[in-house]
């Protein structure tokens, strides 16, 4: 019998006592497995939420996520979004409307890796105008980015670096300029903003843009020669999104800039990362929320981060001293033999030992526990809590 009736039209909380597991009483930490997010709301005052794989899939909000966020607000919880998106924070925050959310729901706003990256490039590579309105020789970026689309506007990212425009169109930095290199020989650094194209001009999409054949295929054929030439010139790389993969609509897995950055580092290149798992990224959220904390403390009470990446969300939360909530229906779902959460689909359901005769995807607590123990142990990363999705129950 299922623990919950997933066809019910009313979301219901899981009031059972969650199971807590410790696979090795000598050293390995325990984690708590919940069948819904509901029991966690009363345990914390503040939640830092990942975006992709937790709230939405880049196209639609995920099953139950909006209702869960609204419930947290009803209970006066403090919320912030902590994302490895390469977009500036104010741009990513405005996109939330697409998913049925408002930016005023998040008292801590949105902290993005793209924002931190833009600030770094602005301070280290952006050439300012002279008093006579001329400019000094612009430093040029070997620019890996995204294709122009309704949601991706790469030139806006360059403009944000140069002009430092915030969400209210206020200047937050001096006006400057970044050049775009047409070759490795021209470049002063690598700007790893996206993993889709090598853009060789500031002009809107041209035939010179080289499709890297990487986002969907993880093919390094086009990328490796550029990295090797860059390494010969000792070009530093600045990575705006350290994620390795992302779950896209339709169950497609996209290969992200983090994999290219890792490749360059393995070759011996210098890489500057921004975003999770850096503790600084987590602490920036707490600063935005006005929470006083000791950055060197092993544990910051009352705060939990909710994410679907073990290497970035959970590892980062552990390093930052905040509890972590690992979401099963995100990017690691298929690795665990589970069904990812969709906009309409709940994904895999945690059930008791008798799941025979049900058409929906189920897994018993015992079977899931074995999978998770092995998964966490293999990577040496352990979350505080595990939930199927960001959802109060099942509707």
PDB file of C-alpha atoms in Angstrom, residues 64-359:
ATOM      1  CA  UNK A  64       4.288  21.077  -5.864  1.00  0.00           C
ATOM      2  CA  UNK A  65       7.121  23.614  -5.630  1.00  0.00           C
ATOM      3  CA  UNK A  66       5.094  26.836  -5.766  1.00  0.00           C
ATOM      4  CA  UNK A  67       2.601  25.584  -3.185  1.00  0.00           C
ATOM      5  CA  UNK A  68       5.424  24.543  -0.874  1.00  0.00           C
ATOM      6  CA  UNK A  69       7.063  27.969  -1.117  1.00  0.00           C
ATOM      7  CA  UNK A  70       3.738  29.666  -0.402  1.00  0.00           C
ATOM      8  CA  UNK A  71       3.285  27.454   2.661  1.00  0.00           C
ATOM      9  CA  UNK A  72       6.729  28.399   3.963  1.00  0.00           C
ATOM     10  CA  UNK A  73       5.861  32.073   3.613  1.00  0.00           C
ATOM     11  CA  UNK A  74       2.549  31.526   5.411  1.00  0.00           C
ATOM     12  CA  UNK A  75       4.611  30.210   8.309  1.00  0.00           C
ATOM     13  CA  UNK A  76       6.897  33.263   8.256  1.00  0.00           C
ATOM     14  CA  UNK A  77       9.972  31.504   6.982  1.00  0.00           C
ATOM     15  CA  UNK A  78      12.799  33.564   5.488  1.00  0.00           C
ATOM     16  CA  UNK A  79      13.634  32.575   1.933  1.00  0.00           C
ATOM     17  CA  UNK A  80      16.402  33.268  -0.556  1.00  0.00           C
ATOM     18  CA  UNK A  81      17.380  31.692  -3.854  1.00  0.00           C
ATOM     19  CA  UNK A  82      20.930  30.418  -4.203  1.00  0.00           C
ATOM     20  CA  UNK A  83      21.707  29.548  -7.807  1.00  0.00           C
ATOM     21  CA  UNK A  84      24.611  28.627 -10.043  1.00  0.00           C
ATOM     22  CA  UNK A  85      22.959  30.334 -12.998  1.00  0.00           C
ATOM     23  CA  UNK A  86      25.354  32.372 -15.123  1.00  0.00           C
ATOM     24  CA  UNK A  87      22.752  35.155 -15.379  1.00  0.00           C
ATOM     25  CA  UNK A  88      23.037  38.346 -13.305  1.00  0.00           C
ATOM     26  CA  UNK A  89      20.959  38.158 -10.135  1.00  0.00           C
ATOM     27  CA  UNK A  90      18.391  40.785 -11.150  1.00  0.00           C
ATOM     28  CA  UNK A  91      17.790  39.050 -14.493  1.00  0.00           C
ATOM     29  CA  UNK A  92      17.297  35.628 -12.882  1.00  0.00           C
ATOM     30  CA  UNK A  93      14.993  37.114 -10.243  1.00  0.00           C
ATOM     31  CA  UNK A  94      12.712  38.662 -12.865  1.00  0.00           C
ATOM     32  CA  UNK A  95      12.320  35.264 -14.570  1.00  0.00           C
ATOM     33  CA  UNK A  96      10.568  33.866 -11.494  1.00  0.00           C
ATOM     34  CA  UNK A  97       7.289  35.361 -12.667  1.00  0.00           C
ATOM     35  CA  UNK A  98       7.303  32.752 -15.441  1.00  0.00           C
ATOM     36  CA  UNK A  99       7.050  30.026 -12.801  1.00  0.00           C
ATOM     37  CA  UNK A 100       4.219  31.570 -10.793  1.00  0.00           C
ATOM     38  CA  UNK A 101       6.489  33.247  -8.246  1.00  0.00           C
ATOM     39  CA  UNK A 102       7.138  36.851  -7.250  1.00  0.00           C
ATOM     40  CA  UNK A 103      10.472  38.366  -6.372  1.00  0.00           C
ATOM     41  CA  UNK A 104       9.030  39.751  -3.115  1.00  0.00           C
ATOM     42  CA  UNK A 105       8.587  36.181  -1.888  1.00  0.00           C
ATOM     43  CA  UNK A 106      12.344  36.017  -1.341  1.00  0.00           C
ATOM     44  CA  UNK A 107      13.511  38.372   1.387  1.00  0.00           C
ATOM     45  CA  UNK A 108      17.103  37.433   0.658  1.00  0.00           C
ATOM     46  CA  UNK A 109      16.689  37.971  -3.057  1.00  0.00           C
ATOM     47  CA  UNK A 110      18.690  35.802  -5.433  1.00  0.00           C
ATOM     48  CA  UNK A 111      22.419  35.181  -5.202  1.00  0.00           C
ATOM     49  CA  UNK A 112      23.836  33.883  -8.484  1.00  0.00           C
ATOM     50  CA  UNK A 113      27.245  32.656  -9.546  1.00  0.00           C
ATOM     51  CA  UNK A 114      26.871  34.835 -12.648  1.00  0.00           C
ATOM     52  CA  UNK A 115      26.623  37.933 -10.469  1.00  0.00           C
ATOM     53  CA  UNK A 116      29.801  37.067  -8.580  1.00  0.00           C
ATOM     54  CA  UNK A 117      31.574  36.287 -11.854  1.00  0.00           C
ATOM     55  CA  UNK A 118      30.486  39.597 -13.413  1.00  0.00           C
ATOM     56  CA  UNK A 119      31.816  41.484 -10.413  1.00  0.00           C
ATOM     57  CA  UNK A 120      35.175  39.692 -10.647  1.00  0.00           C
ATOM     58  CA  UNK A 121      35.551  40.362 -14.391  1.00  0.00           C
ATOM     59  CA  UNK A 122      34.482  43.993 -13.899  1.00  0.00           C
ATOM     60  CA  UNK A 123      37.153  44.489 -11.252  1.00  0.00           C
ATOM     61  CA  UNK A 124      39.952  42.589 -12.986  1.00  0.00           C
ATOM     62  CA  UNK A 125      39.474  42.817 -16.750  1.00  0.00           C
ATOM     63  CA  UNK A 126      37.121  45.693 -17.537  1.00  0.00           C
ATOM     64  CA  UNK A 127      38.871  48.724 -19.055  1.00  0.00           C
ATOM     65  CA  UNK A 128      37.332  52.077 -18.196  1.00  0.00           C
ATOM     66  CA  UNK A 129      36.854  55.095 -20.413  1.00  0.00           C
ATOM     67  CA  UNK A 130      39.419  57.892 -20.253  1.00  0.00           C
ATOM     68  CA  UNK A 131      38.395  61.450 -19.388  1.00  0.00           C
ATOM     69  CA  UNK A 132      38.196  62.350 -23.102  1.00  0.00           C
ATOM     70  CA  UNK A 133      35.680  59.492 -23.638  1.00  0.00           C
ATOM     71  CA  UNK A 134      38.279  57.371 -25.405  1.00  0.00           C
ATOM     72  CA  UNK A 135      39.113  53.980 -23.992  1.00  0.00           C
ATOM     73  CA  UNK A 136      42.318  52.251 -23.192  1.00  0.00           C
ATOM     74  CA  UNK A 137      43.017  49.068 -25.095  1.00  0.00           C
ATOM     75  CA  UNK A 138      40.255  46.677 -24.123  1.00  0.00           C
ATOM     76  CA  UNK A 139      41.126  43.308 -22.672  1.00  0.00           C
ATOM     77  CA  UNK A 140      39.577  40.548 -24.743  1.00  0.00           C
ATOM     78  CA  UNK A 141      37.742  37.419 -23.694  1.00  0.00           C
ATOM     79  CA  UNK A 142      37.687  34.065 -25.430  1.00  0.00           C
ATOM     80  CA  UNK A 143      33.958  33.828 -24.920  1.00  0.00           C
ATOM     81  CA  UNK A 144      32.101  30.535 -24.458  1.00  0.00           C
ATOM     82  CA  UNK A 145      28.433  31.308 -23.973  1.00  0.00           C
ATOM     83  CA  UNK A 146      24.831  30.437 -24.852  1.00  0.00           C
ATOM     84  CA  UNK A 147      22.903  30.856 -28.073  1.00  0.00           C
ATOM     85  CA  UNK A 148      20.670  33.908 -28.172  1.00  0.00           C
ATOM     86  CA  UNK A 149      17.117  32.957 -27.173  1.00  0.00           C
ATOM     87  CA  UNK A 150      14.081  34.223 -25.332  1.00  0.00           C
ATOM     88  CA  UNK A 151      15.672  33.331 -22.009  1.00  0.00           C
ATOM     89  CA  UNK A 152      19.389  33.645 -22.834  1.00  0.00           C
ATOM     90  CA  UNK A 153      20.771  37.090 -23.682  1.00  0.00           C
ATOM     91  CA  UNK A 154      24.583  36.817 -23.644  1.00  0.00           C
ATOM     92  CA  UNK A 155      25.138  40.436 -24.624  1.00  0.00           C
ATOM     93  CA  UNK A 156      23.186  41.512 -21.548  1.00  0.00           C
ATOM     94  CA  UNK A 157      25.762  39.679 -19.469  1.00  0.00           C
ATOM     95  CA  UNK A 158      28.608  41.600 -21.094  1.00  0.00           C
ATOM     96  CA  UNK A 159      26.685  44.825 -20.596  1.00  0.00           C
ATOM     97  CA  UNK A 160      26.175  43.956 -16.944  1.00  0.00           C
ATOM     98  CA  UNK A 161      29.910  43.419 -16.529  1.00  0.00           C
ATOM     99  CA  UNK A 162      30.752  46.692 -18.236  1.00  0.00           C
ATOM    100  CA  UNK A 163      28.074  48.953 -16.834  1.00  0.00           C
ATOM    101  CA  UNK A 164      27.153  47.244 -13.587  1.00  0.00           C
ATOM    102  CA  UNK A 165      23.413  47.725 -14.010  1.00  0.00           C
ATOM    103  CA  UNK A 166      21.312  46.460 -11.108  1.00  0.00           C
ATOM    104  CA  UNK A 167      17.648  45.424 -11.076  1.00  0.00           C
ATOM    105  CA  UNK A 168      16.475  49.058 -10.944  1.00  0.00           C
ATOM    106  CA  UNK A 169      18.724  50.138 -13.831  1.00  0.00           C
ATOM    107  CA  UNK A 170      21.130  51.885 -11.458  1.00  0.00           C
ATOM    108  CA  UNK A 171      24.850  51.921 -12.145  1.00  0.00           C
ATOM    109  CA  UNK A 172      26.781  49.864  -9.614  1.00  0.00           C
ATOM    110  CA  UNK A 173      30.143  50.110 -11.353  1.00  0.00           C
ATOM    111  CA  UNK A 174      32.092  52.395 -13.643  1.00  0.00           C
ATOM    112  CA  UNK A 175      31.342  52.267 -17.346  1.00  0.00           C
ATOM    113  CA  UNK A 176      33.924  50.178 -19.114  1.00  0.00           C
ATOM    114  CA  UNK A 177      34.413  47.750 -21.933  1.00  0.00           C
ATOM    115  CA  UNK A 178      35.311  44.114 -22.534  1.00  0.00           C
ATOM    116  CA  UNK A 179      36.559  43.017 -25.935  1.00  0.00           C
ATOM    117  CA  UNK A 180      35.569  39.764 -27.630  1.00  0.00           C
ATOM    118  CA  UNK A 181      38.470  37.795 -29.085  1.00  0.00           C
ATOM    119  CA  UNK A 182      38.230  36.293 -32.544  1.00  0.00           C
ATOM    120  CA  UNK A 183      41.009  33.835 -31.744  1.00  0.00           C
ATOM    121  CA  UNK A 184      42.945  32.427 -28.816  1.00  0.00           C
ATOM    122  CA  UNK A 185      45.915  34.559 -29.849  1.00  0.00           C
ATOM    123  CA  UNK A 186      43.882  37.740 -29.254  1.00  0.00           C
ATOM    124  CA  UNK A 187      42.497  36.684 -25.883  1.00  0.00           C
ATOM    125  CA  UNK A 188      43.580  37.880 -22.453  1.00  0.00           C
ATOM    126  CA  UNK A 189      41.372  35.410 -20.565  1.00  0.00           C
ATOM    127  CA  UNK A 190      38.632  32.832 -21.086  1.00  0.00           C
ATOM    128  CA  UNK A 191      35.105  33.874 -20.118  1.00  0.00           C
ATOM    129  CA  UNK A 192      33.196  30.627 -19.602  1.00  0.00           C
ATOM    130  CA  UNK A 193      29.657  31.989 -19.458  1.00  0.00           C
ATOM    131  CA  UNK A 194      27.882  29.094 -21.204  1.00  0.00           C
ATOM    132  CA  UNK A 195      28.572  25.759 -22.873  1.00  0.00           C
ATOM    133  CA  UNK A 196      26.755  26.119 -26.184  1.00  0.00           C
ATOM    134  CA  UNK A 197      28.749  28.345 -28.572  1.00  0.00           C
ATOM    135  CA  UNK A 198      32.086  30.066 -29.002  1.00  0.00           C
ATOM    136  CA  UNK A 199      31.119  33.616 -29.791  1.00  0.00           C
ATOM    137  CA  UNK A 200      33.695  35.632 -31.724  1.00  0.00           C
ATOM    138  CA  UNK A 201      31.859  38.928 -32.037  1.00  0.00           C
ATOM    139  CA  UNK A 202      29.620  41.308 -30.123  1.00  0.00           C
ATOM    140  CA  UNK A 203      27.253  41.341 -33.085  1.00  0.00           C
ATOM    141  CA  UNK A 204      23.983  39.476 -32.665  1.00  0.00           C
ATOM    142  CA  UNK A 205      24.228  35.852 -33.829  1.00  0.00           C
ATOM    143  CA  UNK A 206      26.512  35.570 -36.812  1.00  0.00           C
ATOM    144  CA  UNK A 207      27.799  32.751 -38.958  1.00  0.00           C
ATOM    145  CA  UNK A 208      31.085  33.128 -37.085  1.00  0.00           C
ATOM    146  CA  UNK A 209      29.533  31.711 -33.908  1.00  0.00           C
ATOM    147  CA  UNK A 210      30.837  28.173 -33.509  1.00  0.00           C
ATOM    148  CA  UNK A 211      28.430  25.587 -32.101  1.00  0.00           C
ATOM    149  CA  UNK A 212      30.496  23.661 -29.570  1.00  0.00           C
ATOM    150  CA  UNK A 213      28.347  20.506 -29.881  1.00  0.00           C
ATOM    151  CA  UNK A 214      28.696  20.136 -26.128  1.00  0.00           C
ATOM    152  CA  UNK A 215      25.470  21.056 -24.340  1.00  0.00           C
ATOM    153  CA  UNK A 216      23.607  17.942 -25.453  1.00  0.00           C
ATOM    154  CA  UNK A 217      26.465  15.661 -26.507  1.00  0.00           C
ATOM    155  CA  UNK A 218      29.408  16.357 -24.145  1.00  0.00           C
ATOM    156  CA  UNK A 219      31.693  16.374 -27.181  1.00  0.00           C
ATOM    157  CA  UNK A 220      35.079  18.009 -26.546  1.00  0.00           C
ATOM    158  CA  UNK A 221      36.170  17.834 -30.213  1.00  0.00           C
ATOM    159  CA  UNK A 222      35.693  21.559 -30.778  1.00  0.00           C
ATOM    160  CA  UNK A 223      36.667  22.601 -27.254  1.00  0.00           C
ATOM    161  CA  UNK A 224      39.904  20.716 -26.603  1.00  0.00           C
ATOM    162  CA  UNK A 225      42.008  22.492 -29.276  1.00  0.00           C
ATOM    163  CA  UNK A 226      40.879  25.866 -27.914  1.00  0.00           C
ATOM    164  CA  UNK A 227      41.736  24.829 -24.356  1.00  0.00           C
ATOM    165  CA  UNK A 228      45.130  23.474 -25.420  1.00  0.00           C
ATOM    166  CA  UNK A 229      45.999  26.695 -27.243  1.00  0.00           C
ATOM    167  CA  UNK A 230      44.802  28.712 -24.247  1.00  0.00           C
ATOM    168  CA  UNK A 231      46.954  26.621 -21.930  1.00  0.00           C
ATOM    169  CA  UNK A 232      50.015  27.318 -24.083  1.00  0.00           C
ATOM    170  CA  UNK A 233      49.364  31.037 -23.541  1.00  0.00           C
ATOM    171  CA  UNK A 234      48.612  30.489 -19.843  1.00  0.00           C
ATOM    172  CA  UNK A 235      45.213  32.176 -20.153  1.00  0.00           C
ATOM    173  CA  UNK A 236      43.180  32.174 -16.929  1.00  0.00           C
ATOM    174  CA  UNK A 237      39.595  30.946 -17.131  1.00  0.00           C
ATOM    175  CA  UNK A 238      36.693  32.626 -15.346  1.00  0.00           C
ATOM    176  CA  UNK A 239      33.711  30.260 -14.932  1.00  0.00           C
ATOM    177  CA  UNK A 240      30.276  31.803 -14.366  1.00  0.00           C
ATOM    178  CA  UNK A 241      28.472  28.498 -13.760  1.00  0.00           C
ATOM    179  CA  UNK A 242      30.355  25.622 -12.075  1.00  0.00           C
ATOM    180  CA  UNK A 243      27.529  23.089 -12.479  1.00  0.00           C
ATOM    181  CA  UNK A 244      28.352  19.901 -14.387  1.00  0.00           C
ATOM    182  CA  UNK A 245      24.866  18.990 -15.600  1.00  0.00           C
ATOM    183  CA  UNK A 246      21.326  20.356 -15.533  1.00  0.00           C
ATOM    184  CA  UNK A 247      17.944  18.712 -15.998  1.00  0.00           C
ATOM    185  CA  UNK A 248      16.104  20.223 -18.963  1.00  0.00           C
ATOM    186  CA  UNK A 249      12.452  19.853 -20.046  1.00  0.00           C
ATOM    187  CA  UNK A 250      11.557  16.422 -21.370  1.00  0.00           C
ATOM    188  CA  UNK A 251      14.059  14.637 -19.164  1.00  0.00           C
ATOM    189  CA  UNK A 252      17.020  15.865 -21.225  1.00  0.00           C
ATOM    190  CA  UNK A 253      20.325  16.310 -19.403  1.00  0.00           C
ATOM    191  CA  UNK A 254      22.397  19.328 -20.419  1.00  0.00           C
ATOM    192  CA  UNK A 255      26.173  19.498 -20.013  1.00  0.00           C
ATOM    193  CA  UNK A 256      27.173  22.680 -18.249  1.00  0.00           C
ATOM    194  CA  UNK A 257      30.210  25.003 -18.106  1.00  0.00           C
ATOM    195  CA  UNK A 258      31.540  23.295 -14.980  1.00  0.00           C
ATOM    196  CA  UNK A 259      32.592  20.308 -17.074  1.00  0.00           C
ATOM    197  CA  UNK A 260      34.624  22.532 -19.398  1.00  0.00           C
ATOM    198  CA  UNK A 261      36.220  24.260 -16.418  1.00  0.00           C
ATOM    199  CA  UNK A 262      37.104  20.905 -14.907  1.00  0.00           C
ATOM    200  CA  UNK A 263      38.648  19.820 -18.218  1.00  0.00           C
ATOM    201  CA  UNK A 264      40.818  22.935 -18.344  1.00  0.00           C
ATOM    202  CA  UNK A 265      41.923  22.476 -14.742  1.00  0.00           C
ATOM    203  CA  UNK A 266      42.833  18.850 -15.444  1.00  0.00           C
ATOM    204  CA  UNK A 267      45.015  20.050 -18.307  1.00  0.00           C
ATOM    205  CA  UNK A 268      46.784  22.365 -15.861  1.00  0.00           C
ATOM    206  CA  UNK A 269      44.888  25.586 -16.550  1.00  0.00           C
ATOM    207  CA  UNK A 270      44.046  28.255 -13.972  1.00  0.00           C
ATOM    208  CA  UNK A 271      40.311  28.390 -13.255  1.00  0.00           C
ATOM    209  CA  UNK A 272      38.419  30.927 -11.144  1.00  0.00           C
ATOM    210  CA  UNK A 273      35.072  29.425 -10.088  1.00  0.00           C
ATOM    211  CA  UNK A 274      32.076  31.233  -8.658  1.00  0.00           C
ATOM    212  CA  UNK A 275      28.984  29.864  -6.957  1.00  0.00           C
ATOM    213  CA  UNK A 276      28.289  26.645  -5.111  1.00  0.00           C
ATOM    214  CA  UNK A 277      29.992  24.754  -3.508  1.00  0.00           C
ATOM    215  CA  UNK A 278      31.907  27.801  -2.254  1.00  0.00           C
ATOM    216  CA  UNK A 279      30.798  28.683   1.314  1.00  0.00           C
ATOM    217  CA  UNK A 280      31.067  32.374   0.365  1.00  0.00           C
ATOM    218  CA  UNK A 281      28.054  31.921  -1.923  1.00  0.00           C
ATOM    219  CA  UNK A 282      25.935  30.575   0.951  1.00  0.00           C
ATOM    220  CA  UNK A 283      27.087  33.246   3.365  1.00  0.00           C
ATOM    221  CA  UNK A 284      26.139  35.962   0.850  1.00  0.00           C
ATOM    222  CA  UNK A 285      22.523  34.761   1.119  1.00  0.00           C
ATOM    223  CA  UNK A 286      22.624  35.022   4.889  1.00  0.00           C
ATOM    224  CA  UNK A 287      24.052  38.524   4.635  1.00  0.00           C
ATOM    225  CA  UNK A 288      21.170  39.512   2.337  1.00  0.00           C
ATOM    226  CA  UNK A 289      18.717  38.187   4.908  1.00  0.00           C
ATOM    227  CA  UNK A 290      20.364  40.147   7.710  1.00  0.00           C
ATOM    228  CA  UNK A 291      21.296  36.971   9.580  1.00  0.00           C
ATOM    229  CA  UNK A 292      24.242  37.350  11.941  1.00  0.00           C
ATOM    230  CA  UNK A 293      26.521  34.322  11.826  1.00  0.00           C
ATOM    231  CA  UNK A 294      30.078  33.192  12.389  1.00  0.00           C
ATOM    232  CA  UNK A 295      31.560  32.298   9.000  1.00  0.00           C
ATOM    233  CA  UNK A 296      34.078  30.014  10.722  1.00  0.00           C
ATOM    234  CA  UNK A 297      31.489  28.114  12.748  1.00  0.00           C
ATOM    235  CA  UNK A 298      31.011  24.427  12.019  1.00  0.00           C
ATOM    236  CA  UNK A 299      27.253  24.853  12.223  1.00  0.00           C
ATOM    237  CA  UNK A 300      24.898  27.779  11.596  1.00  0.00           C
ATOM    238  CA  UNK A 301      21.610  26.931  13.327  1.00  0.00           C
ATOM    239  CA  UNK A 302      18.142  27.472  11.893  1.00  0.00           C
ATOM    240  CA  UNK A 303      19.227  27.444   8.233  1.00  0.00           C
ATOM    241  CA  UNK A 304      18.860  24.749   5.571  1.00  0.00           C
ATOM    242  CA  UNK A 305      19.778  24.694   1.898  1.00  0.00           C
ATOM    243  CA  UNK A 306      17.523  22.774  -0.510  1.00  0.00           C
ATOM    244  CA  UNK A 307      19.170  21.473  -3.676  1.00  0.00           C
ATOM    245  CA  UNK A 308      19.455  18.543  -6.065  1.00  0.00           C
ATOM    246  CA  UNK A 309      23.211  18.437  -6.722  1.00  0.00           C
ATOM    247  CA  UNK A 310      25.284  16.404  -4.304  1.00  0.00           C
ATOM    248  CA  UNK A 311      28.587  17.940  -5.451  1.00  0.00           C
ATOM    249  CA  UNK A 312      27.418  21.567  -5.425  1.00  0.00           C
ATOM    250  CA  UNK A 313      24.375  21.945  -3.167  1.00  0.00           C
ATOM    251  CA  UNK A 314      25.028  19.382  -0.458  1.00  0.00           C
ATOM    252  CA  UNK A 315      28.818  19.650  -0.419  1.00  0.00           C
ATOM    253  CA  UNK A 316      28.570  23.443  -0.397  1.00  0.00           C
ATOM    254  CA  UNK A 317      26.046  23.500   2.441  1.00  0.00           C
ATOM    255  CA  UNK A 318      28.235  21.160   4.466  1.00  0.00           C
ATOM    256  CA  UNK A 319      31.256  23.410   3.922  1.00  0.00           C
ATOM    257  CA  UNK A 320      29.234  26.518   4.825  1.00  0.00           C
ATOM    258  CA  UNK A 321      27.974  25.001   8.068  1.00  0.00           C
ATOM    259  CA  UNK A 322      24.289  24.840   7.143  1.00  0.00           C
ATOM    260  CA  UNK A 323      22.050  21.783   7.010  1.00  0.00           C
ATOM    261  CA  UNK A 324      21.237  20.367   3.594  1.00  0.00           C
ATOM    262  CA  UNK A 325      18.070  18.940   2.038  1.00  0.00           C
ATOM    263  CA  UNK A 326      18.855  16.673  -0.930  1.00  0.00           C
ATOM    264  CA  UNK A 327      16.067  16.565  -3.539  1.00  0.00           C
ATOM    265  CA  UNK A 328      15.833  13.149  -5.203  1.00  0.00           C
ATOM    266  CA  UNK A 329      13.748  14.181  -8.210  1.00  0.00           C
ATOM    267  CA  UNK A 330      16.437  16.435  -9.682  1.00  0.00           C
ATOM    268  CA  UNK A 331      19.653  15.912 -11.574  1.00  0.00           C
ATOM    269  CA  UNK A 332      20.702  12.664  -9.844  1.00  0.00           C
ATOM    270  CA  UNK A 333      17.320  10.935 -10.236  1.00  0.00           C
ATOM    271  CA  UNK A 334      18.274   8.719 -13.164  1.00  0.00           C
ATOM    272  CA  UNK A 335      21.627   7.787 -11.580  1.00  0.00           C
ATOM    273  CA  UNK A 336      19.610   6.440  -8.662  1.00  0.00           C
ATOM    274  CA  UNK A 337      17.202   4.609 -10.943  1.00  0.00           C
ATOM    275  CA  UNK A 338      14.399   7.065 -10.132  1.00  0.00           C
ATOM    276  CA  UNK A 339      12.018   9.114 -12.257  1.00  0.00           C
ATOM    277  CA  UNK A 340      12.737  12.884 -12.225  1.00  0.00           C
ATOM    278  CA  UNK A 341      10.059  15.274 -11.014  1.00  0.00           C
ATOM    279  CA  UNK A 342       8.276  17.113 -13.830  1.00  0.00           C
ATOM    280  CA  UNK A 343       5.798  19.943 -14.046  1.00  0.00           C
ATOM    281  CA  UNK A 344       2.885  17.505 -14.034  1.00  0.00           C
ATOM    282  CA  UNK A 345       4.598  14.341 -12.825  1.00  0.00           C
ATOM    283  CA  UNK A 346       5.535  13.678  -9.215  1.00  0.00           C
ATOM    284  CA  UNK A 347       8.373  11.391 -10.260  1.00  0.00           C
ATOM    285  CA  UNK A 348       9.275   8.342  -8.184  1.00  0.00           C
ATOM    286  CA  UNK A 349       7.239   7.855  -5.009  1.00  0.00           C
ATOM    287  CA  UNK A 350       8.540   6.443  -1.739  1.00  0.00           C
ATOM    288  CA  UNK A 351       6.260   3.622  -0.647  1.00  0.00           C
ATOM    289  CA  UNK A 352       6.132   0.923   1.987  1.00  0.00           C
ATOM    290  CA  UNK A 353       7.179  -2.638   1.272  1.00  0.00           C
ATOM    291  CA  UNK A 354       4.036  -3.631  -0.680  1.00  0.00           C
ATOM    292  CA  UNK A 355       3.993  -1.720  -3.979  1.00  0.00           C
ATOM    293  CA  UNK A 356       2.614  -4.374  -6.273  1.00  0.00           C
ATOM    294  CA  UNK A 357      -0.160  -3.531  -8.708  1.00  0.00           C
ATOM    295  CA  UNK A 358       0.470   0.231  -8.913  1.00  0.00           C
ATOM    296  CA  UNK A 359       1.043   1.946 -12.249  1.00  0.00           C
TER     297      UNK A 359
END
